[in-house]
Short mmCIF file of C-alpha atoms in Angstrom, two decimals:
data_model
loop_
_atom_site.label_atom_id
_atom_site.label_comp_id
_atom_site.label_asym_id
_atom_site.label_seq_id
_atom_site.Cartn_x
_atom_site.Cartn_y
_atom_site.Cartn_z
CA MET A 1 7.59 -8.64 27.52
CA ASP A 2 6.58 -12.30 26.95
CA GLN A 3 4.22 -13.31 24.25
CA ASP A 4 1.01 -12.79 25.99
CA ALA A 5 2.20 -9.35 27.07
CA HIS A 6 2.83 -8.53 23.47
CA ILE A 7 -0.59 -9.89 22.41
CA ALA A 8 -2.31 -7.75 25.15
CA TRP A 9 -0.39 -4.73 23.96
CA LEU A 10 -1.28 -5.21 20.37
CA ARG A 11 -4.94 -5.71 21.36
CA ALA A 12 -4.93 -2.48 23.08
CA ALA A 13 -3.14 -0.86 20.13
CA SER A 14 -5.70 -2.12 17.81
CA GLU A 15 -8.53 -0.77 19.70
CA ARG A 16 -6.66 2.64 20.15
CA CYS A 17 -5.85 2.89 16.46
CA THR A 18 -9.43 1.89 15.37
CA ARG A 19 -10.84 4.52 17.66
CA TRP A 20 -8.49 7.05 16.20
CA LEU A 21 -9.45 6.14 12.70
CA SER A 22 -13.25 6.42 13.45
CA ASP A 23 -13.26 9.38 15.85
CA ASP A 24 -10.56 11.54 14.49
CA ALA A 25 -9.11 10.66 11.09
CA MET A 26 -12.30 9.88 9.14
CA PRO A 27 -14.07 13.12 10.30
CA GLN A 28 -11.14 15.15 9.24
CA TRP A 29 -10.72 13.61 5.78
CA THR A 30 -14.37 13.28 4.90
CA SER A 31 -15.10 16.82 5.80
CA LEU A 32 -11.95 19.04 5.16
CA GLY A 33 -10.48 16.40 2.93
CA ILE A 34 -13.41 16.40 0.36
CA ASP A 35 -14.48 19.05 -1.97
CA PRO A 36 -18.12 19.69 -1.16
CA ALA A 37 -18.89 20.79 -4.81
CA ASP A 38 -18.02 17.53 -6.48
CA GLY A 39 -17.19 14.94 -3.84
CA GLY A 40 -13.69 14.42 -4.96
CA PHE A 41 -10.94 14.06 -2.50
CA LEU A 42 -8.33 16.83 -1.79
CA GLU A 43 -4.58 16.20 -1.74
CA ALA A 44 -3.71 17.35 1.80
CA ILE A 45 -4.80 19.18 4.94
CA ASP A 46 -2.57 21.82 6.65
CA PRO A 47 -2.73 21.31 10.39
CA GLY A 48 -2.57 25.03 10.84
CA GLY A 49 -6.22 25.99 11.26
CA PRO A 50 -6.66 23.24 10.09
CA HIS A 51 -7.53 23.88 6.37
CA ALA A 52 -7.60 21.86 3.18
CA ILE A 53 -5.01 22.37 0.46
CA VAL A 54 -6.47 23.13 -3.00
CA ALA A 55 -4.15 21.70 -5.55
CA PRO A 56 -4.35 19.45 -8.68
CA ARG A 57 -5.61 15.98 -7.84
CA ARG A 58 -3.51 12.92 -8.47
CA GLY A 59 -4.79 9.73 -10.21
CA ARG A 60 -3.39 7.59 -7.33
CA VAL A 61 -5.02 9.66 -4.45
CA GLN A 62 -8.72 9.28 -5.48
CA PRO A 63 -8.82 5.53 -5.53
CA ARG A 64 -6.86 5.28 -2.40
CA GLN A 65 -9.31 7.50 -0.49
CA ILE A 66 -12.11 5.59 -1.87
CA TYR A 67 -10.67 2.45 -0.62
CA ALA A 68 -9.90 4.02 2.80
CA VAL A 69 -13.49 5.36 3.24
CA ILE A 70 -14.99 1.75 2.29
CA GLU A 71 -12.48 0.04 4.76
CA ALA A 72 -13.06 2.42 7.52
CA GLY A 73 -16.84 1.64 7.18
CA ARG A 74 -16.13 -2.12 7.49
CA LEU A 75 -14.08 -1.41 10.54
CA GLY A 76 -16.92 0.28 12.22
CA TRP A 77 -16.81 3.92 11.38
CA ALA A 78 -20.40 5.34 11.54
CA GLY A 79 -20.04 7.92 8.84
CA ASP A 80 -22.14 7.53 5.59
CA TRP A 81 -19.11 5.72 3.85
CA ALA A 82 -21.30 4.20 1.09
CA ALA A 83 -22.52 7.57 -0.11
CA ILE A 84 -19.12 9.27 0.16
CA ALA A 85 -17.33 6.49 -1.65
CA GLY A 86 -19.96 6.33 -4.35
CA ARG A 87 -20.03 10.00 -5.05
CA ALA A 88 -16.16 10.18 -4.99
CA LEU A 89 -15.96 7.19 -7.43
CA ASP A 90 -18.52 8.74 -9.79
CA TRP A 91 -16.30 11.91 -9.94
CA TYR A 92 -13.26 9.84 -10.31
CA LEU A 93 -14.58 7.84 -13.32
CA VAL A 94 -15.98 10.88 -15.05
CA HIS A 95 -12.69 13.01 -14.75
CA PHE A 96 -9.87 10.57 -14.79
CA ARG A 97 -11.01 7.67 -17.10
CA LEU A 98 -9.66 8.19 -20.58
CA PRO A 99 -11.27 6.97 -23.85
CA ASP A 100 -9.03 3.98 -23.92
CA GLY A 101 -10.11 2.69 -20.51
CA THR A 102 -6.91 3.77 -18.74
CA PHE A 103 -6.78 6.45 -16.08
CA ALA A 104 -5.02 9.70 -16.33
CA ASP A 105 -2.35 11.06 -14.04
CA LEU A 106 -3.50 14.54 -13.02
CA VAL A 107 -6.77 16.55 -12.96
CA ALA A 108 -7.37 20.25 -12.01
CA PRO A 109 -9.61 21.00 -9.03
CA ASP A 110 -12.36 21.99 -11.36
CA GLY A 111 -12.09 18.76 -13.24
CA ALA A 112 -10.21 19.87 -16.22
CA MET A 113 -7.59 17.36 -17.58
CA LEU A 114 -4.04 18.32 -16.87
CA ASP A 115 -2.05 15.20 -17.62
CA THR A 116 -3.14 12.05 -19.53
CA ARG A 117 0.26 10.46 -19.10
CA PHE A 118 -0.02 6.58 -18.61
CA ASP A 119 1.29 5.39 -15.27
CA LEU A 120 0.95 1.72 -14.34
CA TYR A 121 0.83 2.78 -10.73
CA ASN A 122 -2.28 4.65 -11.34
CA GLN A 123 -3.96 1.75 -13.18
CA ALA A 124 -3.27 -0.56 -10.20
CA PHE A 125 -5.04 1.67 -7.80
CA ALA A 126 -7.93 2.08 -10.16
CA LEU A 127 -8.33 -1.74 -10.25
CA PHE A 128 -7.74 -1.95 -6.41
CA SER A 129 -10.63 0.68 -5.62
CA LEU A 130 -12.98 -0.88 -8.21
CA ALA A 131 -12.53 -4.25 -6.53
CA HIS A 132 -13.30 -2.88 -3.02
CA ALA A 133 -16.31 -0.86 -4.17
CA SER A 134 -17.59 -3.81 -6.06
CA ALA A 135 -17.59 -5.87 -2.83
CA ALA A 136 -18.88 -3.00 -0.62
CA LEU A 137 -21.55 -1.65 -3.02
CA PRO A 138 -22.97 -4.90 -4.53
CA SER A 139 -25.64 -2.98 -6.25
CA ARG A 140 -23.17 -1.40 -8.44
CA ARG A 141 -20.91 -4.30 -9.07
CA GLU A 142 -22.31 -4.84 -12.70
CA GLU A 143 -21.15 -1.27 -13.44
CA PHE A 144 -17.69 -1.54 -11.86
CA GLU A 145 -16.55 -4.90 -12.94
CA PRO A 146 -16.60 -4.40 -16.62
CA ILE A 147 -14.70 -1.09 -16.25
CA ALA A 148 -11.98 -3.11 -14.27
CA ARG A 149 -11.95 -5.95 -16.89
CA SER A 150 -11.72 -3.38 -19.63
CA LEU A 151 -8.66 -1.85 -18.04
CA LEU A 152 -7.04 -5.18 -17.47
CA GLU A 153 -7.52 -6.09 -21.18
CA ARG A 154 -6.06 -2.74 -22.28
CA LEU A 155 -2.96 -3.45 -20.09
CA LYS A 156 -2.62 -6.84 -21.56
CA ALA A 157 -3.09 -5.82 -25.10
CA HIS A 158 -0.94 -2.53 -25.13
CA TYR A 159 1.44 -2.63 -22.22
CA ARG A 160 2.50 -6.23 -21.67
CA HIS A 161 6.23 -6.87 -21.36
CA PRO A 162 7.44 -9.57 -23.62
CA GLN A 163 8.74 -11.76 -20.80
CA ALA A 164 6.37 -10.98 -17.91
CA GLY A 165 4.59 -8.05 -16.17
CA PHE A 166 3.95 -4.78 -17.77
CA GLU A 167 5.76 -1.85 -19.43
CA GLU A 168 5.80 1.77 -18.18
CA SER A 169 4.86 3.21 -21.42
CA ARG A 170 4.18 2.72 -25.01
CA PRO A 171 6.65 2.85 -26.79
CA PRO A 172 8.60 1.09 -23.91
CA SER A 173 10.68 3.46 -21.68
CA LEU A 174 13.08 2.77 -18.78
CA PRO A 175 13.40 1.98 -16.02
CA LEU A 176 10.79 -0.59 -15.44
CA ARG A 177 9.59 -0.62 -11.86
CA ALA A 178 8.76 -3.20 -9.18
CA ASN A 179 6.48 -0.75 -7.21
CA PRO A 180 3.37 -0.45 -9.64
CA HIS A 181 3.54 -4.35 -10.00
CA MET A 182 3.29 -4.52 -6.20
CA HIS A 183 0.05 -2.59 -6.19
CA LEU A 184 -1.23 -4.32 -9.25
CA LEU A 185 -0.68 -7.63 -7.42
CA GLU A 186 -2.70 -6.20 -4.46
CA ALA A 187 -5.45 -5.22 -6.86
CA THR A 188 -5.55 -8.70 -8.54
CA LEU A 189 -5.60 -10.37 -5.11
CA ALA A 190 -8.66 -8.23 -4.23
CA TRP A 191 -10.38 -9.12 -7.45
CA GLU A 192 -9.55 -12.78 -6.95
CA ASP A 193 -11.44 -12.58 -3.60
CA ILE A 194 -14.71 -11.59 -5.26
CA SER A 195 -14.60 -12.66 -8.97
CA GLY A 196 -14.89 -16.11 -10.51
CA ASP A 197 -12.92 -14.79 -13.46
CA THR A 198 -9.71 -16.79 -13.32
CA GLU A 199 -7.73 -14.19 -15.39
CA TRP A 200 -7.33 -12.22 -12.16
CA SER A 201 -5.65 -15.30 -10.69
CA ARG A 202 -3.39 -15.80 -13.74
CA VAL A 203 -2.14 -12.12 -13.67
CA THR A 204 -1.68 -12.55 -9.82
CA ASP A 205 0.60 -15.65 -10.44
CA GLU A 206 2.52 -13.96 -13.25
CA ILE A 207 3.31 -10.93 -11.03
CA MET A 208 4.40 -13.00 -7.90
CA GLU A 209 6.48 -15.40 -10.14
CA LEU A 210 8.24 -12.29 -11.81
CA ALA A 211 8.93 -10.88 -8.26
CA LEU A 212 10.55 -14.14 -7.05
CA ALA A 213 12.55 -14.62 -10.07
CA ARG A 214 13.67 -11.02 -11.01
CA PHE A 215 12.74 -8.40 -8.42
CA VAL A 216 14.42 -10.52 -5.58
CA ASP A 217 18.10 -10.53 -5.57
CA PRO A 218 19.14 -14.29 -5.72
CA LEU A 219 22.35 -13.49 -3.82
CA THR A 220 21.01 -11.25 -1.00
CA GLY A 221 17.18 -11.94 -1.02
CA ALA A 222 16.62 -8.24 -1.14
CA LEU A 223 13.86 -6.80 -3.49
CA LYS A 224 15.16 -4.17 -5.94
CA GLU A 225 13.26 -1.22 -7.40
CA PHE A 226 14.43 -0.34 -10.96
CA PHE A 227 15.00 -2.54 -13.78
CA ALA A 228 16.34 -2.66 -17.53
CA SER A 229 14.23 -4.06 -20.38
CA ASP A 230 15.39 -7.66 -19.57
CA TRP A 231 14.12 -7.23 -16.03
CA ARG A 232 17.87 -7.16 -14.70
CA PRO A 233 18.46 -4.28 -12.25
CA MET A 234 19.29 -1.11 -14.01
CA PRO A 235 23.13 -0.85 -14.59
CA ASP A 236 23.34 2.57 -13.03
CA ASP A 237 23.08 3.71 -9.40
CA SER A 238 19.29 3.31 -9.48
CA GLY A 239 19.71 -0.56 -9.85
CA ARG A 240 21.16 -0.62 -6.29
CA GLN A 241 18.19 0.96 -4.51
CA ILE A 242 16.07 -1.05 -2.13
CA GLU A 243 13.43 0.35 0.25
CA PRO A 244 12.76 -1.25 3.66
CA GLY A 245 9.12 -0.45 3.42
CA HIS A 246 8.88 -2.35 0.20
CA GLN A 247 10.79 -5.28 1.69
CA PHE A 248 7.92 -5.39 4.35
CA GLU A 249 5.13 -4.79 1.76
CA TRP A 250 6.36 -7.46 -0.69
CA ALA A 251 6.85 -9.85 2.29
CA TRP A 252 3.17 -9.36 3.29
CA LEU A 253 1.91 -9.98 -0.23
CA ALA A 254 4.23 -13.03 -0.70
CA LEU A 255 2.71 -14.54 2.38
CA VAL A 256 -0.83 -13.94 1.29
CA TRP A 257 0.08 -15.51 -2.17
CA SER A 258 1.95 -18.38 -0.35
CA ARG A 259 -1.20 -19.22 1.77
CA ARG A 260 -3.45 -19.36 -1.23
CA ARG A 261 -1.16 -21.30 -3.63
CA GLY A 262 0.65 -23.49 -0.94
CA ARG A 263 4.03 -22.20 -2.06
CA ALA A 264 6.65 -22.60 0.59
CA ASP A 265 9.23 -20.73 -1.54
CA ALA A 266 7.21 -17.55 -1.24
CA ALA A 267 7.11 -17.81 2.40
CA ILE A 268 10.99 -18.33 2.64
CA ALA A 269 11.38 -15.21 0.50
CA ALA A 270 9.03 -13.36 2.69
CA ARG A 271 11.12 -14.18 5.93
CA ARG A 272 14.20 -12.95 4.19
CA LEU A 273 12.69 -9.84 2.92
CA PHE A 274 11.34 -9.03 6.41
CA ALA A 275 14.76 -9.76 7.97
CA ILE A 276 16.48 -7.28 5.63
CA GLY A 277 13.93 -4.63 6.39
CA GLU A 278 14.09 -5.23 10.19
CA THR A 279 17.85 -5.68 10.46
CA TRP A 280 19.10 -2.92 8.07
CA GLY A 281 16.14 -0.63 7.57
CA ILE A 282 15.34 0.25 11.11
CA CYS A 283 17.10 3.13 12.46
CA PRO A 284 18.34 2.14 16.06
CA LEU A 285 18.20 5.67 17.38
CA ARG A 286 14.87 7.02 16.01
CA LYS A 287 13.34 3.35 15.93
CA VAL A 288 11.74 3.80 12.62
CA ALA A 289 11.87 2.29 9.18
CA VAL A 290 14.02 4.48 6.92
CA LEU A 291 13.10 5.14 3.29
CA GLU A 292 16.02 3.75 1.25
CA LEU A 293 19.27 1.49 1.37
CA ASN A 294 21.83 0.47 -1.21
CA ASP A 295 22.07 -3.00 -1.97
CA ASP A 296 24.94 -3.61 0.31
CA PHE A 297 22.58 -2.53 3.10
CA SER A 298 24.27 0.76 3.58
CA ALA A 299 22.26 4.02 4.21
CA ARG A 300 20.98 5.72 1.11
CA ALA A 301 18.15 7.94 2.17
CA PRO A 302 17.94 8.06 5.89
CA ILE A 303 14.81 10.01 6.14
CA ALA A 304 11.83 8.04 7.37
CA ARG A 305 8.28 8.33 5.98
CA LEU A 306 5.09 7.41 7.63
CA TRP A 307 4.17 4.62 5.06
CA GLY A 308 7.08 2.49 5.75
CA GLN A 309 5.90 2.05 9.32
CA THR A 310 2.54 0.77 8.35
CA GLU A 311 4.22 -2.01 6.05
CA TRP A 312 6.27 -3.04 8.80
CA ILE A 313 3.12 -3.62 10.97
CA LYS A 314 1.45 -5.71 8.26
CA ALA A 315 4.52 -7.81 7.60
CA ALA A 316 5.29 -8.44 11.19
CA LEU A 317 1.63 -9.59 11.87
CA ALA A 318 1.68 -11.82 8.80
CA LEU A 319 4.81 -13.55 9.82
CA ALA A 320 3.50 -14.00 13.37
CA ARG A 321 0.41 -15.62 11.96
CA VAL A 322 2.54 -18.48 10.25
CA SER A 323 5.14 -18.86 13.02
CA GLN A 324 5.20 -20.46 16.52
CA GLY A 325 7.15 -20.28 19.75
CA ALA A 326 10.09 -17.98 19.97
CA GLU A 327 9.81 -17.09 16.39
CA ARG A 328 6.21 -15.91 16.67
CA ALA A 329 7.23 -13.98 19.82
CA HIS A 330 9.93 -12.13 17.89
CA TYR A 331 7.43 -11.10 15.17
CA LEU A 332 4.86 -9.93 17.76
CA ALA A 333 7.50 -7.84 19.43
CA SER A 334 8.47 -6.39 16.10
CA ALA A 335 4.81 -5.50 15.40
CA CYS A 336 4.71 -3.74 18.75
CA ARG A 337 7.70 -1.67 17.84
CA ALA A 338 6.13 -0.93 14.40
CA VAL A 339 3.04 0.37 15.87
CA GLU A 340 4.94 2.55 18.22
CA ALA A 341 6.84 4.00 15.14
CA LEU A 342 3.67 4.74 13.30
CA GLU A 343 2.05 6.50 16.22
CA MET A 344 5.09 8.77 16.53
CA PHE A 345 3.84 10.32 13.24
CA PHE A 346 0.30 11.08 14.43
CA LEU A 347 -0.37 14.60 15.49
CA GLU A 348 -2.00 15.08 18.79
CA SER A 349 -3.70 18.34 17.65
CA PRO A 350 -5.51 18.55 15.42
CA ALA A 351 -6.31 14.89 15.94
CA GLY A 352 -6.69 12.62 12.80
CA LEU A 353 -3.79 14.24 11.02
CA TRP A 354 -0.16 13.46 10.74
CA ARG A 355 3.51 14.20 9.77
CA ASP A 356 4.89 12.42 6.75
CA LYS A 357 8.68 12.66 7.08
CA LEU A 358 10.96 12.33 9.96
CA GLN A 359 14.50 13.51 9.24
CA GLU A 360 17.87 12.12 10.23
CA ASP A 361 18.05 14.61 13.24
CA ALA A 362 14.73 13.20 14.54
CA ARG A 363 12.73 16.29 13.70
CA PHE A 364 9.61 16.15 11.57
CA ILE A 365 9.29 18.15 8.34
CA GLU A 366 6.66 20.73 8.98
CA GLU A 367 4.15 20.55 6.08
CA PRO A 368 0.67 19.64 5.19
CA SER A 369 -0.63 16.04 6.03
CA PRO A 370 -0.79 14.19 2.61
CA ALA A 371 -3.91 12.37 1.78
CA SER A 372 -2.04 9.62 0.33
CA SER A 373 -0.91 8.32 3.68
CA LEU A 374 -4.48 7.35 4.76
CA TYR A 375 -4.54 4.28 2.60
CA HIS A 376 -1.42 2.99 4.22
CA ILE A 377 -2.58 3.67 7.74
CA VAL A 378 -6.09 2.06 7.04
CA CYS A 379 -4.42 -0.97 5.51
CA ALA A 380 -2.18 -1.37 8.70
CA ILE A 381 -5.17 -0.90 11.07
CA SER A 382 -7.27 -3.31 9.06
CA GLU A 383 -4.48 -5.98 9.66
CA LEU A 384 -4.30 -5.18 13.31
CA ASN A 385 -8.19 -5.34 13.49
CA GLY A 386 -8.32 -8.59 11.63
CA ALA A 387 -5.74 -10.23 13.88
CA PHE A 388 -8.13 -9.83 16.90
CA ALA A 389 -11.52 -10.20 15.05
CA PRO A 390 -13.45 -13.49 15.57
CA GLY A 391 -11.26 -16.15 13.81
CA GLY A 392 -8.22 -13.94 13.84
CA PHE A 393 -5.04 -15.69 14.64
CA LEU A 394 -4.80 -13.57 17.90
CA SER A 395 -8.43 -13.73 18.83
CA LYS A 396 -7.95 -16.17 21.62
CA PRO A 397 -7.09 -14.87 25.09
CA SER A 398 -3.62 -16.62 25.16
CA LEU A 399 -1.51 -18.39 22.65
CA THR A 400 1.44 -19.16 24.78
CA VAL A 401 2.21 -22.87 24.84
#
């Protein structure tokens, strides 16, 4: 296909995926996927039936589902997204928020506290959902913004790393992780969009500078996952781990930051991150992004998970946006392949559900559809939709020169 054909294919894919989200996925996840008694989100839906899985609720899933409902409404879903998100957020704040302003790890279906363990990952998604709720539910912003600011202050006062970024616990424990910082960056960027408080931007810059200086290997350009107390890769085997999905996800974030700050070095790093993910992280037989590689780019965990495909989509579109000519055509073609990879995971029946793990033998693991995937799917569909929305970089009928 030439560039125009890729654009036409992606336009159709955007429309198809947005319809799937509105007509199939959101009705499933806001009916079976919600506890009618309290409005909180459930962890999974078993395709057999289908029926909901009643299990302890994780601190990362509630805010991700709140975001997904809000963003689906912005993309045109006709459900009562504001009421659903508001009720779920009320339940989340009552049952997960701890006296010190941080958020717990695990709560029982009846709302009883199961695990108050601090996890930076959970705090990142609390901030992320509060930003999107503040933007989408402006009448409640005066309620949500102080909660977010209090959480940020708690992180700075009690979990700040002496060099940069944040610790995983108090007292400090190892390894330190890039992944929660990635989602914290996503959250601070979201707050930066709506708040005049410059502290969000300061934390955004600190995390991105840490990523460029420490998370990204200066020799290979790959982003590593696990670090010792001095932000050097862990000396054991975990220090060798890289994840193609995270190469893509960090590439996308680096490009967002690069545009906002005018930082060419971040855009250069993003191109290298994407190239690593695309060159070594895509299985040539299954045509999907695999879960893990070693730092010499050899296979580590050849299983493929749904979320990696969504990050491939986002990064490919972001790079197409800032490229021209043959380079843009390459990224558009890659985005097409990424959408095809994602749609492989969608179930035809019952529509709106998915498989999460594709094995090395090209067979999917038969298991319930995890709610945690919806956040990734919605993010990817939002990027597709935005590319073709009025003012989007692919909104013109033809971009071929």
